[in-house]
Amino acid sequence: MLDVKDINVYYGAIHAVKDISFHVDEGEVVTLIGANGAGKSTILKTVSGLLRSRTGSVTFLESNIGGVPAHKIISRGLAQVPEGRAVFLQMTVEENLEMGGFTRPGSEIDPGLEKVYDLFPRLKERRRQIAGTLSGGEQQMLAMGRALMSKPRLLMLDEPSMGLAPILVEQIFDIIRTMHQAGTTILLVEQNAQMALSVADRGYVLETGRIVTTGTGADLLEDESVKKAYLGG
Ligand code: ATP
């Protein structure tokens, strides 16, 4: 479904992503894990069209999307939940969700809202609340719900657990499992390697802009170097 080949991404002179290649197949949950600054967000932003790579290619559903603007990539079925959520703080929960459906025909908005509210009953309860007054966990649910409104074929999540209490992290990962079971393909970027690898079919470990290890989620959870560096053991 997604095939990233030999990309190199720079911020001016900073070489943030170095010769990265990876793929995501339909129906999979794939995770990119790594420490702060490893290049995880830069990779997602390159795939979603917010940044350009200097080399290589990004192929999504058999089309080369390198250089295609972000708003057009979303229409092709690739949605990103950004790090830090970036919900529209002054708008209500429902208005945020409606914004997420901007690529869909008007007739699909209400059925889309119903689906999101089934997955996140908390958002339904709070549909008229201003998003800026939601808790961090609720804002994460809203950002995920907003992305689902575009009916993505591939959903990219950038650090959904960031800043959340452990119980909320569990809830967010339960929702990721539910979305996966419902058939959504997911590319998940996380610093919380334990949680990410426990939901992922496959994972890639990044260090300073390079992939250093790859394997199934289960294998990486047992890998000694991964345990030592990312799992506190
Ligand atoms: P984190 O988990 O902290 O978000 P990350 O793995 O997502 O880290 P990136 O945000 O992709 O890492 O950053 C990769 C490298 O690129 C880092 O060295 C970072 O300082 C640098 N970088 C990121 N954004 C910019 C920018 N806008 N300008 C310059 N350098 C940047």
mmCIF file of C-alpha atoms and ligand atoms in Angstrom:
data_model
loop_
_atom_site.group_PDB
_atom_site.id
_atom_site.type_symbol
_atom_site.label_atom_id
_atom_site.label_comp_id
_atom_site.label_asym_id
_atom_site.label_seq_id
_atom_site.Cartn_x
_atom_site.Cartn_y
_atom_site.Cartn_z
ATOM 1 C CA MET A 1 0.000 0.000 0.000
ATOM 2 C CA LEU A 2 2.794 2.418 0.977
ATOM 3 C CA ASP A 3 6.308 1.980 -0.330
ATOM 4 C CA VAL A 4 9.014 4.422 0.722
ATOM 5 C CA LYS A 5 12.358 3.996 -1.039
ATOM 6 C CA ASP A 6 15.723 5.592 -0.262
ATOM 7 C CA ILE A 7 14.460 8.941 0.972
ATOM 8 C CA ASN A 8 16.816 11.620 2.287
ATOM 9 C CA VAL A 9 15.274 14.658 3.965
ATOM 10 C CA TYR A 10 17.086 17.815 5.044
ATOM 11 C CA TYR A 11 16.259 20.901 7.085
ATOM 12 C CA GLY A 12 18.775 23.283 5.520
ATOM 13 C CA ALA A 13 22.119 21.696 6.345
ATOM 14 C CA ILE A 14 20.648 19.201 8.835
ATOM 15 C CA HIS A 15 20.380 15.735 7.324
ATOM 16 C CA ALA A 16 17.396 14.429 9.328
ATOM 17 C CA VAL A 17 16.447 11.279 7.351
ATOM 18 C CA LYS A 18 19.145 9.153 5.741
ATOM 19 C CA ASP A 19 18.472 6.569 3.020
ATOM 20 C CA ILE A 20 15.263 5.337 4.622
ATOM 21 C CA SER A 21 13.208 2.583 2.971
ATOM 22 C CA PHE A 22 10.176 0.829 4.444
ATOM 23 C CA HIS A 23 6.750 -0.380 3.423
ATOM 24 C CA VAL A 24 3.272 -0.862 4.846
ATOM 25 C CA ASP A 25 0.963 -3.551 3.447
ATOM 26 C CA GLU A 26 -2.817 -3.341 3.433
ATOM 27 C CA GLY A 27 -4.317 -4.288 6.810
ATOM 28 C CA GLU A 28 -1.061 -3.980 8.760
ATOM 29 C CA VAL A 29 -0.108 -1.915 11.773
ATOM 30 C CA VAL A 30 3.501 -0.851 11.248
ATOM 31 C CA THR A 31 5.437 1.166 13.790
ATOM 32 C CA LEU A 32 8.499 3.389 13.581
ATOM 33 C CA ILE A 33 10.154 3.655 16.986
ATOM 34 C CA GLY A 34 13.175 5.600 18.145
ATOM 35 C CA ALA A 35 14.409 8.219 20.563
ATOM 36 C CA ASN A 36 13.797 11.988 20.366
ATOM 37 C CA GLY A 37 15.161 13.428 17.157
ATOM 38 C CA ALA A 38 15.573 10.065 15.405
ATOM 39 C CA GLY A 39 13.602 11.390 12.421
ATOM 40 C CA LYS A 40 10.214 9.737 12.950
ATOM 41 C CA SER A 41 8.055 12.854 12.515
ATOM 42 C CA THR A 42 10.144 13.984 9.564
ATOM 43 C CA ILE A 43 9.365 10.695 7.797
ATOM 44 C CA LEU A 44 5.613 11.032 8.396
ATOM 45 C CA LYS A 45 5.630 14.641 7.199
ATOM 46 C CA THR A 46 7.462 13.583 4.054
ATOM 47 C CA VAL A 47 4.923 10.843 3.336
ATOM 48 C CA SER A 48 1.978 13.197 3.916
ATOM 49 C CA GLY A 49 3.430 15.865 1.617
ATOM 50 C CA LEU A 50 4.361 18.487 4.227
ATOM 51 C CA LEU A 51 8.102 18.037 3.521
ATOM 52 C CA ARG A 52 9.960 17.003 0.364
ATOM 53 C CA SER A 53 12.651 14.381 0.157
ATOM 54 C CA ARG A 54 15.737 15.148 -1.902
ATOM 55 C CA THR A 55 16.031 11.625 -3.261
ATOM 56 C CA GLY A 56 14.053 8.414 -3.602
ATOM 57 C CA SER A 57 10.327 7.871 -3.950
ATOM 58 C CA VAL A 58 7.107 7.590 -1.977
ATOM 59 C CA THR A 59 4.508 5.342 -3.610
ATOM 60 C CA PHE A 60 0.977 5.093 -2.230
ATOM 61 C CA LEU A 61 -1.595 2.786 -3.843
ATOM 62 C CA GLU A 62 0.658 2.348 -6.857
ATOM 63 C CA SER A 63 1.042 6.115 -7.514
ATOM 64 C CA ASN A 64 4.150 8.168 -6.896
ATOM 65 C CA ILE A 65 3.060 10.869 -4.418
ATOM 66 C CA GLY A 66 6.460 12.543 -4.032
ATOM 67 C CA GLY A 67 5.899 16.272 -4.615
ATOM 68 C CA VAL A 68 2.086 16.009 -4.498
ATOM 69 C CA PRO A 69 0.689 18.699 -2.122
ATOM 70 C CA ALA A 70 -0.642 17.509 1.254
ATOM 71 C CA HIS A 71 -4.308 18.425 0.598
ATOM 72 C CA LYS A 72 -4.298 16.279 -2.549
ATOM 73 C CA ILE A 73 -2.623 13.357 -0.787
ATOM 74 C CA ILE A 74 -5.390 13.353 1.826
ATOM 75 C CA SER A 75 -7.997 13.034 -0.936
ATOM 76 C CA ARG A 76 -6.231 9.872 -2.088
ATOM 77 C CA GLY A 77 -6.841 8.227 1.273
ATOM 78 C CA LEU A 78 -3.833 9.001 3.423
ATOM 79 C CA ALA A 79 -4.500 10.904 6.662
ATOM 80 C CA GLN A 80 -2.116 12.028 9.403
ATOM 81 C CA VAL A 81 -2.789 12.693 13.073
ATOM 82 C CA PRO A 82 -0.023 15.146 13.903
ATOM 83 C CA GLU A 83 2.186 15.127 16.963
ATOM 84 C CA GLY A 84 0.583 17.364 19.590
ATOM 85 C CA ARG A 85 -2.887 16.751 18.068
ATOM 86 C CA ALA A 86 -3.333 20.241 16.523
ATOM 87 C CA VAL A 87 -7.108 20.263 17.004
ATOM 88 C CA PHE A 88 -8.869 23.524 16.170
ATOM 89 C CA LEU A 89 -9.027 24.879 19.706
ATOM 90 C CA GLN A 90 -11.755 27.497 19.190
ATOM 91 C CA MET A 91 -14.139 25.127 17.427
ATOM 92 C CA THR A 92 -16.477 22.576 18.935
ATOM 93 C CA VAL A 93 -15.782 18.865 18.859
ATOM 94 C CA GLU A 94 -18.307 18.363 16.067
ATOM 95 C CA GLU A 95 -16.959 21.259 14.000
ATOM 96 C CA ASN A 96 -13.471 19.744 14.248
ATOM 97 C CA LEU A 97 -14.829 16.433 12.993
ATOM 98 C CA GLU A 98 -16.669 18.131 10.144
ATOM 99 C CA MET A 99 -13.396 19.828 9.126
ATOM 100 C CA GLY A 100 -11.819 16.370 8.944
ATOM 101 C CA GLY A 101 -14.441 15.405 6.378
ATOM 102 C CA PHE A 102 -13.670 18.283 4.017
ATOM 103 C CA THR A 103 -12.674 15.927 1.203
ATOM 104 C CA ARG A 104 -15.919 13.911 1.449
ATOM 105 C CA PRO A 105 -19.252 14.692 -0.228
ATOM 106 C CA GLY A 106 -21.743 16.442 2.089
ATOM 107 C CA SER A 107 -23.987 13.379 2.193
ATOM 108 C CA GLU A 108 -21.195 11.341 3.852
ATOM 109 C CA ILE A 109 -20.589 13.692 6.780
ATOM 110 C CA ASP A 110 -23.440 12.519 9.041
ATOM 111 C CA PRO A 111 -22.748 8.794 8.542
ATOM 112 C CA GLY A 112 -19.046 9.561 9.135
ATOM 113 C CA LEU A 113 -19.864 11.363 12.382
ATOM 114 C CA GLU A 114 -21.948 8.415 13.561
ATOM 115 C CA LYS A 115 -19.041 6.030 12.949
ATOM 116 C CA VAL A 116 -16.611 8.245 14.837
ATOM 117 C CA TYR A 117 -19.081 8.620 17.718
ATOM 118 C CA ASP A 118 -19.479 4.825 17.873
ATOM 119 C CA LEU A 119 -15.723 4.485 18.261
ATOM 120 C CA PHE A 120 -15.405 7.428 20.665
ATOM 121 C CA PRO A 121 -18.595 7.741 22.772
ATOM 122 C CA ARG A 122 -16.781 10.379 24.840
ATOM 123 C CA LEU A 123 -16.687 12.672 21.807
ATOM 124 C CA LYS A 124 -20.412 12.216 21.274
ATOM 125 C CA GLU A 125 -21.101 13.290 24.859
ATOM 126 C CA ARG A 126 -18.976 16.360 24.251
ATOM 127 C CA ARG A 127 -19.933 17.175 20.695
ATOM 128 C CA ARG A 128 -20.861 20.785 21.540
ATOM 129 C CA GLN A 129 -17.844 21.422 23.782
ATOM 130 C CA ILE A 130 -15.083 23.788 22.616
ATOM 131 C CA ALA A 131 -12.067 21.616 21.721
ATOM 132 C CA GLY A 132 -9.632 23.815 23.664
ATOM 133 C CA THR A 133 -11.362 22.814 26.902
ATOM 134 C CA LEU A 134 -10.972 19.039 26.333
ATOM 135 C CA SER A 135 -8.419 17.020 28.315
ATOM 136 C CA GLY A 136 -5.266 15.794 26.554
ATOM 137 C CA GLY A 137 -6.700 12.303 26.080
ATOM 138 C CA GLU A 138 -9.945 13.680 24.680
ATOM 139 C CA GLN A 139 -8.014 15.928 22.295
ATOM 140 C CA GLN A 140 -6.083 12.871 21.084
ATOM 141 C CA MET A 141 -9.393 11.058 20.473
ATOM 142 C CA LEU A 142 -10.658 14.123 18.606
ATOM 143 C CA ALA A 143 -7.544 14.291 16.424
ATOM 144 C CA MET A 144 -7.945 10.595 15.586
ATOM 145 C CA GLY A 145 -11.666 10.990 14.933
ATOM 146 C CA ARG A 146 -11.017 14.016 12.712
ATOM 147 C CA ALA A 147 -8.555 11.986 10.625
ATOM 148 C CA LEU A 148 -11.041 9.086 10.348
ATOM 149 C CA MET A 149 -13.624 11.515 8.913
ATOM 150 C CA SER A 150 -11.598 11.550 5.678
ATOM 151 C CA LYS A 151 -12.179 7.768 5.463
ATOM 152 C CA PRO A 152 -8.484 7.023 5.080
ATOM 153 C CA ARG A 153 -7.062 3.864 3.550
ATOM 154 C CA LEU A 154 -3.910 4.514 5.589
ATOM 155 C CA LEU A 155 -3.916 6.347 8.913
ATOM 156 C CA MET A 156 -0.627 7.757 10.200
ATOM 157 C CA LEU A 157 -0.426 8.502 13.920
ATOM 158 C CA ASP A 158 2.430 10.630 15.295
ATOM 159 C CA GLU A 159 3.054 9.868 18.984
ATOM 160 C CA PRO A 160 -0.542 9.395 20.111
ATOM 161 C CA SER A 161 0.571 8.555 23.670
ATOM 162 C CA MET A 162 2.560 11.745 24.166
ATOM 163 C CA GLY A 163 1.831 13.500 27.454
ATOM 164 C CA LEU A 164 -0.957 11.112 28.489
ATOM 165 C CA ALA A 165 -1.349 9.332 31.830
ATOM 166 C CA PRO A 166 -0.807 5.530 31.630
ATOM 167 C CA ILE A 167 -4.523 4.723 31.824
ATOM 168 C CA LEU A 168 -5.241 6.997 28.886
ATOM 169 C CA VAL A 169 -2.338 5.529 26.927
ATOM 170 C CA GLU A 170 -4.000 2.113 27.405
ATOM 171 C CA GLN A 171 -7.307 3.531 26.142
ATOM 172 C CA ILE A 172 -5.719 5.084 23.061
ATOM 173 C CA PHE A 173 -3.971 1.819 22.222
ATOM 174 C CA ASP A 174 -7.218 -0.108 22.701
ATOM 175 C CA ILE A 175 -8.773 2.214 20.141
ATOM 176 C CA ILE A 176 -5.843 1.624 17.768
ATOM 177 C CA ARG A 177 -6.499 -2.136 18.101
ATOM 178 C CA THR A 178 -10.205 -1.608 17.405
ATOM 179 C CA MET A 179 -9.455 0.492 14.310
ATOM 180 C CA HIS A 180 -7.044 -2.189 13.103
ATOM 181 C CA GLN A 181 -9.637 -4.936 13.625
ATOM 182 C CA ALA A 182 -12.102 -2.838 11.633
ATOM 183 C CA GLY A 183 -9.663 -3.003 8.713
ATOM 184 C CA THR A 184 -7.784 0.315 8.936
ATOM 185 C CA THR A 185 -4.129 0.167 7.921
ATOM 186 C CA ILE A 186 -1.985 2.124 10.384
ATOM 187 C CA LEU A 187 1.510 3.614 10.413
ATOM 188 C CA LEU A 188 2.324 4.472 14.008
ATOM 189 C CA VAL A 189 5.218 6.611 15.218
ATOM 190 C CA GLU A 190 5.971 6.221 18.913
ATOM 191 C CA GLN A 191 8.525 6.782 21.629
ATOM 192 C CA ASN A 192 6.539 4.355 23.773
ATOM 193 C CA ALA A 193 8.158 1.313 22.175
ATOM 194 C CA GLN A 194 6.529 -1.194 24.520
ATOM 195 C CA MET A 195 2.998 -0.169 23.595
ATOM 196 C CA ALA A 196 3.761 0.385 19.934
ATOM 197 C CA LEU A 197 5.423 -3.008 19.430
ATOM 198 C CA SER A 198 2.632 -4.748 21.304
ATOM 199 C CA VAL A 199 0.036 -3.598 18.718
ATOM 200 C CA ALA A 200 2.273 -3.685 15.638
ATOM 201 C CA ASP A 201 2.555 -6.458 13.071
ATOM 202 C CA ARG A 202 5.984 -5.100 12.161
ATOM 203 C CA GLY A 203 8.325 -2.388 13.350
ATOM 204 C CA TYR A 204 11.368 -0.399 12.301
ATOM 205 C CA VAL A 205 13.848 0.999 14.820
ATOM 206 C CA LEU A 206 15.371 4.368 13.952
ATOM 207 C CA GLU A 207 18.547 5.940 15.257
ATOM 208 C CA THR A 208 19.698 9.407 14.137
ATOM 209 C CA GLY A 209 17.878 9.270 10.840
ATOM 210 C CA ARG A 210 18.644 5.661 9.903
ATOM 211 C CA ILE A 211 16.791 2.351 10.245
ATOM 212 C CA VAL A 212 18.972 0.098 12.406
ATOM 213 C CA THR A 213 16.676 -2.892 13.041
ATOM 214 C CA THR A 214 13.445 -4.267 11.669
ATOM 215 C CA GLY A 215 11.243 -7.245 12.484
ATOM 216 C CA THR A 216 7.835 -8.333 13.675
ATOM 217 C CA GLY A 217 6.461 -6.528 16.724
ATOM 218 C CA ALA A 218 6.799 -9.731 18.757
ATOM 219 C CA ASP A 219 10.423 -10.294 17.679
ATOM 220 C CA LEU A 220 11.451 -6.712 18.408
ATOM 221 C CA LEU A 221 9.893 -6.944 21.892
ATOM 222 C CA GLU A 222 12.299 -9.843 22.536
ATOM 223 C CA ASP A 223 15.331 -8.298 20.795
ATOM 224 C CA GLU A 224 18.129 -7.696 23.321
ATOM 225 C CA SER A 225 19.372 -4.409 21.832
ATOM 226 C CA VAL A 226 15.814 -3.069 21.541
ATOM 227 C CA LYS A 227 15.075 -4.131 25.120
ATOM 228 C CA LYS A 228 18.179 -2.392 26.379
ATOM 229 C CA ALA A 229 17.700 0.849 24.463
ATOM 230 C CA TYR A 230 13.908 1.285 24.421
ATOM 231 C CA LEU A 231 12.189 -1.083 26.830
ATOM 232 C CA GLY A 232 14.088 -0.304 30.008
ATOM 233 C CA GLY A 233 15.536 -3.779 30.315
HETATM 234 P P1 ATP B 1 10.518 13.391 18.504
HETATM 235 O O1 ATP B 1 10.163 12.060 19.024
HETATM 236 O O2 ATP B 1 11.271 14.213 19.485
HETATM 237 O O3 ATP B 1 9.407 14.115 17.817
HETATM 238 P P2 ATP B 1 11.493 12.525 15.932
HETATM 239 O O4 ATP B 1 12.104 11.180 15.862
HETATM 240 O O5 ATP B 1 10.106 12.683 15.430
HETATM 241 O O6 ATP B 1 11.639 13.102 17.386
HETATM 242 P P3 ATP B 1 12.155 14.629 14.093
HETATM 243 O O7 ATP B 1 11.194 15.620 14.685
HETATM 244 O O8 ATP B 1 11.810 14.012 12.806
HETATM 245 O O9 ATP B 1 12.483 13.486 15.130
HETATM 246 O O10 ATP B 1 13.580 15.347 13.977
HETATM 247 C C1 ATP B 1 14.698 14.754 13.309
HETATM 248 C C2 ATP B 1 15.860 15.751 13.306
HETATM 249 O O11 ATP B 1 15.536 16.879 12.510
HETATM 250 C C3 ATP B 1 16.218 16.292 14.688
HETATM 251 O O12 ATP B 1 17.618 16.428 14.758
HETATM 252 C C4 ATP B 1 15.544 17.643 14.719
HETATM 253 O O13 ATP B 1 16.236 18.539 15.547
HETATM 254 C C5 ATP B 1 15.614 18.075 13.270
HETATM 255 N N1 ATP B 1 14.486 18.940 12.923
HETATM 256 C C6 ATP B 1 13.176 18.651 13.019
HETATM 257 N N2 ATP B 1 12.422 19.686 12.584
HETATM 258 C C7 ATP B 1 13.278 20.660 12.209
HETATM 259 C C8 ATP B 1 13.135 21.979 11.671
HETATM 260 N N3 ATP B 1 11.914 22.479 11.426
HETATM 261 N N4 ATP B 1 14.251 22.690 11.439
HETATM 262 C C9 ATP B 1 15.482 22.161 11.669
HETATM 263 N N5 ATP B 1 15.697 20.927 12.157
HETATM 264 C C10 ATP B 1 14.621 20.184 12.422
#
